PDB file of C-alpha atoms in Angstrom:
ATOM      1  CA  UNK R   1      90.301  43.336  43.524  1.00 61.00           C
ATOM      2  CA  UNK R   2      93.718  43.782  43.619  1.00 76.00           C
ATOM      3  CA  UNK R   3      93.913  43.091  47.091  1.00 68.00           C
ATOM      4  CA  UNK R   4      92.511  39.743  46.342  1.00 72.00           C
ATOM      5  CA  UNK R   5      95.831  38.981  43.867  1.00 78.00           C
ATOM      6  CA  UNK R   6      97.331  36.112  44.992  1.00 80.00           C
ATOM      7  CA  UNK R   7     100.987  37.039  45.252  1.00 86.00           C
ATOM      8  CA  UNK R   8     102.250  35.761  42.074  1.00 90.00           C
ATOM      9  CA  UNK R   9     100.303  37.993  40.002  1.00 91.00           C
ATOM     10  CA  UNK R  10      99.947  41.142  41.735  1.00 85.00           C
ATOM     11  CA  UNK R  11     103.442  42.576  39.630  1.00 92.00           C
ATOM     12  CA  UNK R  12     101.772  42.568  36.707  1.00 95.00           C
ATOM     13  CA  UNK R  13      99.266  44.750  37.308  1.00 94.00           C
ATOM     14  CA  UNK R  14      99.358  48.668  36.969  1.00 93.00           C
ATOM     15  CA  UNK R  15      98.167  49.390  40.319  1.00 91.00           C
ATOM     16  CA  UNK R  16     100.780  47.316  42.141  1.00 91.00           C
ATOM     17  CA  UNK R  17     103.781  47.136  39.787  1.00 93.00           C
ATOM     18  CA  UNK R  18     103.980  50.980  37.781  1.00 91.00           C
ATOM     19  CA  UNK R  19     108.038  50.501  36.736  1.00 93.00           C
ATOM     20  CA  UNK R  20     107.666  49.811  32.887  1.00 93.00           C
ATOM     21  CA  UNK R  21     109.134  46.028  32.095  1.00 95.00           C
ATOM     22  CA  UNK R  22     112.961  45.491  32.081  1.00 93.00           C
ATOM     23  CA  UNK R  23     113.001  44.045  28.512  1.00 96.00           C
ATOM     24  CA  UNK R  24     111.087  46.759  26.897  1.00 97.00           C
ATOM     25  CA  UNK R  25     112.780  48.555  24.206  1.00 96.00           C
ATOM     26  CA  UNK R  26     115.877  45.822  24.244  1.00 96.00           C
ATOM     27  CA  UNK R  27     113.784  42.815  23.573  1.00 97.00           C
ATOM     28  CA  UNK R  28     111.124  43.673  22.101  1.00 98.00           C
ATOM     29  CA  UNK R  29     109.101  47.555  21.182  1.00 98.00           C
ATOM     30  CA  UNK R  30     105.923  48.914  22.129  1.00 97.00           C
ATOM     31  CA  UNK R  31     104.666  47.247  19.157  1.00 97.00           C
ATOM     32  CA  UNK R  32     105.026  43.568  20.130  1.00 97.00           C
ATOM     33  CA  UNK R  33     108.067  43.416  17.702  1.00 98.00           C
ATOM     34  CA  UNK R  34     110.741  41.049  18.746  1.00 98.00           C
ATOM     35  CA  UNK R  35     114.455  43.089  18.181  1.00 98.00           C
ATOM     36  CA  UNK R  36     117.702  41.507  18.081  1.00 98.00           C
ATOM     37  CA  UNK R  37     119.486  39.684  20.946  1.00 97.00           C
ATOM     38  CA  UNK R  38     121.620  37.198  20.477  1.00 98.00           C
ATOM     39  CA  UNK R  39     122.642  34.736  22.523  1.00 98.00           C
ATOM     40  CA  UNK R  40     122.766  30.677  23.609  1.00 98.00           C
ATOM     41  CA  UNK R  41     121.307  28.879  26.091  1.00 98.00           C
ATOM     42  CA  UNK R  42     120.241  25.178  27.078  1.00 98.00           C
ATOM     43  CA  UNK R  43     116.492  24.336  26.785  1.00 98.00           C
ATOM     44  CA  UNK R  44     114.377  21.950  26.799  1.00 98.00           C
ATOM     45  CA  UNK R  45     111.497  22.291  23.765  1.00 98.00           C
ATOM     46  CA  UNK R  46     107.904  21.397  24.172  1.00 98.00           C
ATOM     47  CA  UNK R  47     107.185  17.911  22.859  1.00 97.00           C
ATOM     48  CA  UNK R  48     105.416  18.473  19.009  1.00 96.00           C
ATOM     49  CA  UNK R  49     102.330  16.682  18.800  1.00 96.00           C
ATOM     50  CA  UNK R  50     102.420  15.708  22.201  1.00 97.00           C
ATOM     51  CA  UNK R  51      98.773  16.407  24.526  1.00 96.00           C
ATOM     52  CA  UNK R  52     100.714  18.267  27.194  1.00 97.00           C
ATOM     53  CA  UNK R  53     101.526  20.556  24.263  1.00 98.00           C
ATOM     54  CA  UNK R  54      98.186  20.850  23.131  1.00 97.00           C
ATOM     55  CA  UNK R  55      97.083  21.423  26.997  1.00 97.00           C
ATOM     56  CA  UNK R  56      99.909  24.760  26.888  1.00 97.00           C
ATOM     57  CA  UNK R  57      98.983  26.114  23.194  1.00 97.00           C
ATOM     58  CA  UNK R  58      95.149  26.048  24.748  1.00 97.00           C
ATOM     59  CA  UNK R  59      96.250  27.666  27.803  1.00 96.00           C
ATOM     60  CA  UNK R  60      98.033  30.112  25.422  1.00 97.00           C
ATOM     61  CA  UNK R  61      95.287  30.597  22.790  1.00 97.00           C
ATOM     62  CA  UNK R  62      93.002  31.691  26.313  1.00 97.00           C
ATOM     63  CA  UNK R  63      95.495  34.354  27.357  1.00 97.00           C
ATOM     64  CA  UNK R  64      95.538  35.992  23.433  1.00 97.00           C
ATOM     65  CA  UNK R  65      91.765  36.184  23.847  1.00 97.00           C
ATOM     66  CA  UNK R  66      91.816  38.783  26.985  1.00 96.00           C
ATOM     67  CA  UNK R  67      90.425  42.092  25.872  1.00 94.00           C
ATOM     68  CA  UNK R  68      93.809  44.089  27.050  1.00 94.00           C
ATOM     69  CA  UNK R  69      95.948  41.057  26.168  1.00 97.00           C
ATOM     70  CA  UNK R  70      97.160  43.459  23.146  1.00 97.00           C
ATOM     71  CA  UNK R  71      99.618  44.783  26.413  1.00 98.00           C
ATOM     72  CA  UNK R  72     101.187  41.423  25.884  1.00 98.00           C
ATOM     73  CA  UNK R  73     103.875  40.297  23.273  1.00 98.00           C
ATOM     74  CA  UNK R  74     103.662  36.822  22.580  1.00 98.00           C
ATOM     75  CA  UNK R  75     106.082  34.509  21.500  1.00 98.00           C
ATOM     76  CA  UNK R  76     105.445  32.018  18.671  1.00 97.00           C
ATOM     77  CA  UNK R  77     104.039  28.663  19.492  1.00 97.00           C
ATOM     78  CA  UNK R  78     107.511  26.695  17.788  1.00 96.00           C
ATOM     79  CA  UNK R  79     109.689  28.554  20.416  1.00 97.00           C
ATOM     80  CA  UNK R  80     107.918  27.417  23.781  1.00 98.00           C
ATOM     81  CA  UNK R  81     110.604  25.964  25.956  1.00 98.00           C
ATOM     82  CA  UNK R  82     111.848  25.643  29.515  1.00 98.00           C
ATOM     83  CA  UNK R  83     115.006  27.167  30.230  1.00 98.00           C
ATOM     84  CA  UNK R  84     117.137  24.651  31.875  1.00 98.00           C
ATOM     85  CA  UNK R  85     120.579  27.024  31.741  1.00 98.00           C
ATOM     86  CA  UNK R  86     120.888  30.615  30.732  1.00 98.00           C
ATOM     87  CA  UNK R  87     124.040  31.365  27.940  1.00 98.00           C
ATOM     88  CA  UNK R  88     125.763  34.272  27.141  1.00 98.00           C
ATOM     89  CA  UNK R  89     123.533  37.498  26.021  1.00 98.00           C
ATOM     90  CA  UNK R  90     124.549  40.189  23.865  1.00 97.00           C
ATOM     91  CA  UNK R  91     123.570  43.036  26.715  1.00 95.00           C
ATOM     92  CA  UNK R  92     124.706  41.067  29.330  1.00 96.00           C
ATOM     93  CA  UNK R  93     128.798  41.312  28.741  1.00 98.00           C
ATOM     94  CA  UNK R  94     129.881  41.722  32.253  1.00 98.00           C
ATOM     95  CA  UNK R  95     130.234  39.678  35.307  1.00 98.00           C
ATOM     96  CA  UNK R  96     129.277  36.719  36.615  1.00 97.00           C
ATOM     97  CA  UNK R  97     127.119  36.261  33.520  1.00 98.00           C
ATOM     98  CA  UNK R  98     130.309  35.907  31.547  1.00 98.00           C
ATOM     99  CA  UNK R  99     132.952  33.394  31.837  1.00 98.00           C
ATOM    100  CA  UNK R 100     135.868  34.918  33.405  1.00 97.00           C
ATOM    101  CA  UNK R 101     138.171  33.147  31.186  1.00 97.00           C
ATOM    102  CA  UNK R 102     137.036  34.731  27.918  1.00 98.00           C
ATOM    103  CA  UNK R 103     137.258  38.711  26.959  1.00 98.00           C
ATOM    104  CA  UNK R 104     133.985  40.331  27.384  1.00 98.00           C
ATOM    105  CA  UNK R 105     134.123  41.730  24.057  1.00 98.00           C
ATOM    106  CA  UNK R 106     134.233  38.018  22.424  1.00 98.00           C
ATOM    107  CA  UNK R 107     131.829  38.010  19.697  1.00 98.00           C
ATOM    108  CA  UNK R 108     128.666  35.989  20.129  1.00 98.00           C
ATOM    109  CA  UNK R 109     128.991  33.254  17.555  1.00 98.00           C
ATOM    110  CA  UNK R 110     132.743  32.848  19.251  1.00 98.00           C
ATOM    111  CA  UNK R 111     131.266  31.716  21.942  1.00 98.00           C
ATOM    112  CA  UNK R 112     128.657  29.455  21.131  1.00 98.00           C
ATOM    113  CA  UNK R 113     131.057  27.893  18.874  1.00 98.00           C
ATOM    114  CA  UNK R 114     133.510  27.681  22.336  1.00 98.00           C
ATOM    115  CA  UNK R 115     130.484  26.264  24.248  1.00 98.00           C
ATOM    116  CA  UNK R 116     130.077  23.679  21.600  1.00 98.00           C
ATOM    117  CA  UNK R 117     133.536  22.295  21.729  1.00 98.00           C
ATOM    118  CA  UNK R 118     133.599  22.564  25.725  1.00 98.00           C
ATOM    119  CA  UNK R 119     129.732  21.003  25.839  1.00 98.00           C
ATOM    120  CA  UNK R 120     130.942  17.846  23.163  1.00 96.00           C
ATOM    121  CA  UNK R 121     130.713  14.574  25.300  1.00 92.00           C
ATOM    122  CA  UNK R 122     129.327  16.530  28.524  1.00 96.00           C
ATOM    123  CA  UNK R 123     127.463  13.915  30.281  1.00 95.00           C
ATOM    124  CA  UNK R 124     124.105  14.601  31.518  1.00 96.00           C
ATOM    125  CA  UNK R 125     121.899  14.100  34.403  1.00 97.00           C
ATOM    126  CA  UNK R 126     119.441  11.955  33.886  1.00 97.00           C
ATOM    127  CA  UNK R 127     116.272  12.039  32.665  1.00 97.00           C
ATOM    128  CA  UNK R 128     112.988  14.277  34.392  1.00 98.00           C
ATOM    129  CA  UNK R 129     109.893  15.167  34.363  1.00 97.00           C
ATOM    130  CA  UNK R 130     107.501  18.436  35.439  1.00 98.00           C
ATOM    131  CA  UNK R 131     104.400  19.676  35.918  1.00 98.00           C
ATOM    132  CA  UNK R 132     103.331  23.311  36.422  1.00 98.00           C
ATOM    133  CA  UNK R 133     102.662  25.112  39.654  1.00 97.00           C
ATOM    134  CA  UNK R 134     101.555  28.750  38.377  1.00 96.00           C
ATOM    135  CA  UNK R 135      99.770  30.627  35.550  1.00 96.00           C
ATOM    136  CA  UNK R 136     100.524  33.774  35.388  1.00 96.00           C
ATOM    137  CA  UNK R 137     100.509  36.961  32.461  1.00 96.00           C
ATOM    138  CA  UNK R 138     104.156  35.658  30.471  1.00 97.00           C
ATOM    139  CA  UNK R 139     103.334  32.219  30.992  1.00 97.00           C
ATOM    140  CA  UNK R 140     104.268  29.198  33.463  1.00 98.00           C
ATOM    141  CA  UNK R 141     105.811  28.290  36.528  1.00 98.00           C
ATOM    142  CA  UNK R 142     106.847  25.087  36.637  1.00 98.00           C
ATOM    143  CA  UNK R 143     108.952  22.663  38.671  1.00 98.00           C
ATOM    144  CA  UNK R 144     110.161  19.327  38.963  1.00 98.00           C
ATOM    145  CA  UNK R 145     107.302  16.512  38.957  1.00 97.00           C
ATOM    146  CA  UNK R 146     108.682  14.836  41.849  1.00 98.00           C
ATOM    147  CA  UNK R 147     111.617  15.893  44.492  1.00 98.00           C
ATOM    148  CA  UNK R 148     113.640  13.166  42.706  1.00 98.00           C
ATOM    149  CA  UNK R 149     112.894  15.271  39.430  1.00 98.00           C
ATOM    150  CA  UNK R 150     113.359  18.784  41.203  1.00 98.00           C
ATOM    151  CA  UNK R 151     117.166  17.290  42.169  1.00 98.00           C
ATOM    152  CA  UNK R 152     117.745  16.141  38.585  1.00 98.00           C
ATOM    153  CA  UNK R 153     117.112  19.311  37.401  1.00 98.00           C
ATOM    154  CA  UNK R 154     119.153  20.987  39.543  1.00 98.00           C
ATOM    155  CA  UNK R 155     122.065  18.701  39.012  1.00 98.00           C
ATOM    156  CA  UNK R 156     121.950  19.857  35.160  1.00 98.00           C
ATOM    157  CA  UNK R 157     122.456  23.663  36.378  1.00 98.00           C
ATOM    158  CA  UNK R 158     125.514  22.455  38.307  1.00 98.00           C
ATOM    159  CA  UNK R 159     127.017  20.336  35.963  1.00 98.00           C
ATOM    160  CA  UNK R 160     126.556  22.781  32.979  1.00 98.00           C
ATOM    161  CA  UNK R 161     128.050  25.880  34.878  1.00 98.00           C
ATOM    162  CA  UNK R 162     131.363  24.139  34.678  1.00 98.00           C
ATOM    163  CA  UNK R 163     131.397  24.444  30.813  1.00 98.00           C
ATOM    164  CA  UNK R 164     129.458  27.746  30.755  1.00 98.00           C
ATOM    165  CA  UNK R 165     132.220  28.915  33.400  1.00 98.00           C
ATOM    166  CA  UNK R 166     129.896  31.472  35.508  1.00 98.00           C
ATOM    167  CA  UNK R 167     127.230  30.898  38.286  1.00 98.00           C
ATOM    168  CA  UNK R 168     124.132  33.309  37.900  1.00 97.00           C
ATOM    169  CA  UNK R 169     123.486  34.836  41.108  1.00 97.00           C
ATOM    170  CA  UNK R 170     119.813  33.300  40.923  1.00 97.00           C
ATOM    171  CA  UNK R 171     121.852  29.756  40.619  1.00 98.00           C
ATOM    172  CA  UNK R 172     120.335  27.882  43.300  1.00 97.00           C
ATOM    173  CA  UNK R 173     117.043  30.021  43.638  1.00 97.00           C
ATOM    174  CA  UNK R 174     116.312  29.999  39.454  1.00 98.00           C
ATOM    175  CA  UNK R 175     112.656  29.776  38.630  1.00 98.00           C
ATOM    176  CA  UNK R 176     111.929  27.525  35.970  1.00 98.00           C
ATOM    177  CA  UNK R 177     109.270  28.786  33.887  1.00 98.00           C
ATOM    178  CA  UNK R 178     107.874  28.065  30.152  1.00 98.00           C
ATOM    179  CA  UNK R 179     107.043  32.297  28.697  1.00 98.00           C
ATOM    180  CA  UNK R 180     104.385  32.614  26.633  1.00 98.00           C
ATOM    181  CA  UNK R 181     105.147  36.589  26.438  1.00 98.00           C
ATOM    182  CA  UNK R 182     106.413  39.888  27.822  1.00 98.00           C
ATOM    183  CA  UNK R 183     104.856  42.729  28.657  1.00 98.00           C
ATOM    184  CA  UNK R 184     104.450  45.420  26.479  1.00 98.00           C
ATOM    185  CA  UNK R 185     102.399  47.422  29.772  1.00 97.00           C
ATOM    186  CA  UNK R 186     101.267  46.285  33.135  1.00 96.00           C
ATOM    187  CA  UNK R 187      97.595  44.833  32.971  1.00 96.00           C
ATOM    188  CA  UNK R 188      94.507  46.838  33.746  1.00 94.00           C
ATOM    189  CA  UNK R 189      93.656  46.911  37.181  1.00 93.00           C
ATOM    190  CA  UNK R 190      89.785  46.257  36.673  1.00 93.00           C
ATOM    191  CA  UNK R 191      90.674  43.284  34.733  1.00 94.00           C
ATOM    192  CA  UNK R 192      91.921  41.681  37.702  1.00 94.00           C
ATOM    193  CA  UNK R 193      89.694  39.360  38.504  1.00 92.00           C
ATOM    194  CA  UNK R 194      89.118  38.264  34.986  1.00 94.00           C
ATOM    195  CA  UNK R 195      92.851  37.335  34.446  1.00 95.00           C
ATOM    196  CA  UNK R 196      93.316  35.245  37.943  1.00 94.00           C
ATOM    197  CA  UNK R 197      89.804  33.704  36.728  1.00 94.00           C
ATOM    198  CA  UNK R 198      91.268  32.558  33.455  1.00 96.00           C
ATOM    199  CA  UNK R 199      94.582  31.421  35.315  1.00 95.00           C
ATOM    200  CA  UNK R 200      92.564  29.351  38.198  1.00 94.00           C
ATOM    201  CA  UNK R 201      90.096  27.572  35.062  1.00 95.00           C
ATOM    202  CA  UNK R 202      93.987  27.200  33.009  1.00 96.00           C
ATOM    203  CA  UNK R 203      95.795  25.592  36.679  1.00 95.00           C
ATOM    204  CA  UNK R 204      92.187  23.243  36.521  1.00 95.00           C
ATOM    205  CA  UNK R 205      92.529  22.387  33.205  1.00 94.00           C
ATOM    206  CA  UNK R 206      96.470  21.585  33.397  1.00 95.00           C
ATOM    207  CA  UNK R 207      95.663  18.917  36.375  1.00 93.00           C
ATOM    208  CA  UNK R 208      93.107  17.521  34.280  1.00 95.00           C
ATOM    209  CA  UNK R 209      94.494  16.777  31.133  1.00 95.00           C
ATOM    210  CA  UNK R 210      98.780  17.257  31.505  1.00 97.00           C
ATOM    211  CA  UNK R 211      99.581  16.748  35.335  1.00 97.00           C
ATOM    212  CA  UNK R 212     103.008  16.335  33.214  1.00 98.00           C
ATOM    213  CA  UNK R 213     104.209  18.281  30.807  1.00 98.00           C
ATOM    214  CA  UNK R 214     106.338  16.641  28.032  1.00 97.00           C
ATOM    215  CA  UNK R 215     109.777  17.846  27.155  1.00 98.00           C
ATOM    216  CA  UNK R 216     112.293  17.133  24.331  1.00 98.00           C
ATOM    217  CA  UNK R 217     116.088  16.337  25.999  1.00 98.00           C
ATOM    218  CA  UNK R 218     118.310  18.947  26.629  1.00 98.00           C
ATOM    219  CA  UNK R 219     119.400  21.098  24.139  1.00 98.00           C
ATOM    220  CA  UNK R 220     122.320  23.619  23.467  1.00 98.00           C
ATOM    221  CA  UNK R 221     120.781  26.603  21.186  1.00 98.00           C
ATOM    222  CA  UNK R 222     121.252  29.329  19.924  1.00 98.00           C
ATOM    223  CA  UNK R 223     119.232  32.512  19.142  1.00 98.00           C
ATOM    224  CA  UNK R 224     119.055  36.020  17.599  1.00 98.00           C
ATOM    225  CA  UNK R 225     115.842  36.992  19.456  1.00 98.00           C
ATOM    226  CA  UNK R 226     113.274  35.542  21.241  1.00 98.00           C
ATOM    227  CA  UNK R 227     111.018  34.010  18.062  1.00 98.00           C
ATOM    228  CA  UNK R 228     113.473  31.259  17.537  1.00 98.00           C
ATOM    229  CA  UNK R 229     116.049  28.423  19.431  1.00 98.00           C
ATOM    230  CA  UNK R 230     117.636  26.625  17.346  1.00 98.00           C
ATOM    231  CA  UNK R 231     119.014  22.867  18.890  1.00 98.00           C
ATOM    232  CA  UNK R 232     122.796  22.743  17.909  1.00 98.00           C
ATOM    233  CA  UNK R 233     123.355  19.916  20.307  1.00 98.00           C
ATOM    234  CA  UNK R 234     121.447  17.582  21.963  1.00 98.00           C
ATOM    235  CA  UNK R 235     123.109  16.953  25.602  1.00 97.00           C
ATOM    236  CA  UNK R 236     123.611  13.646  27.227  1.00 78.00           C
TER     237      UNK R 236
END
């Protein structure tokens, strides 16, 4: 069956991917247990209440039932977000994922408290919308709704790397996603066809009932591990 993977998927498998995953051990343990790493970072939050929402917590509640999805650590419900600009990281003090204007030894809460004086008054880029292209084990791919949308979103990453001072290498190429969870181990191979079942009925059910899925503005957060963003400051 693996042979049958569609692309996207086929990495999260044991058969086709057996490195263990980057984050284990840093991020989170064997266990499922988020650790500390702090950090900031601009997101966008899941609307509450919203049906879009509802449409991702299903999606969500279908991937927990999986017989091996106990090789998955999940995130809470409150934290689902898409990622619109990465921050600083604890582990990540070096080049360019660091301003170069700022020690690399600078303390965390130094900088988010530096990001919110050089963030106060940025101006924004517009409103957009978008709608998800993949399902896969940690969640969704998603992109702009429209082109239009697509270039809005991308305009935000350019505009906010002047205050953030750095360019990811991935700038340009960034996926934007929504995660659900890591992996704790790659998926059983013979469950293969099982998982890309559940992700085609999850894509079917996602252009049924949220073709769109609602997000809250632009947000600067920060975060001691992955359980929790908290908004500091709303942008634009």
């Amino acid at each position: 069956m693996l042979d049958k993977l569609r692309s996207s998927l086929a990495g999260f498998f044991e058969g086709t991917n057996p490195t263990p995953p980057v984050h284990l051990g840093r991020r989170y343990d064997t266990s499922g247990n988020f650790l500390n790493e702090p950090g900031n970072t601009v997101v966008c939050h899941l609307v509450n209440g919203s049906a879009s929402e509802a449409a991702v917590v299903e999606l969500r509640e279908r991937m927990r039932a999986m017989p091996d999805a106990d090789r998955l650590a999940f995130t809470p419900i409150s934290s689902l977000h898409m990622t619109l600009f990465q921050g600083i990281i604890e582990y990540r003090r070096r080049l360019p994922y660091w301003p170069e204007d700022v020690p690399l030894d600078t303390s965390i809460d130094d900088m988010t408290r530096l990001y919110l004086g050089r963030l106060s008054g940025f101006e924004g880029r517009g409103a957009f919308k978008i709608r998800v292209v993949d399902v896969v084990p940690t969640g969704l791919t998603v992109a702009g709704a429209s082109d239009e949308d697509e270039g809005i979103m991308r305009a935000w990453r350019d505009a906010l790397s002047a205050p953030f001072g750095y360019r990811h290498p991935d700038h340009n190429s960034y996926t934007f996603h929504i995660t659900f969870a890591y992996q704790i181990r790659r998926l059983d191979d013979e469950m293969a066809s099982q998982w890309q079942d559940v992700f085609d009925d999850c894509l079917s059910l996602l252009a049924s009932q949220a073709p769109v899925i609602e997000l809250r503005p632009p947000a600067f957060c920060r975060f001691k591990d992955m359980k929790h963003f908290e908004e500091l400051l709303v942008l634009g």
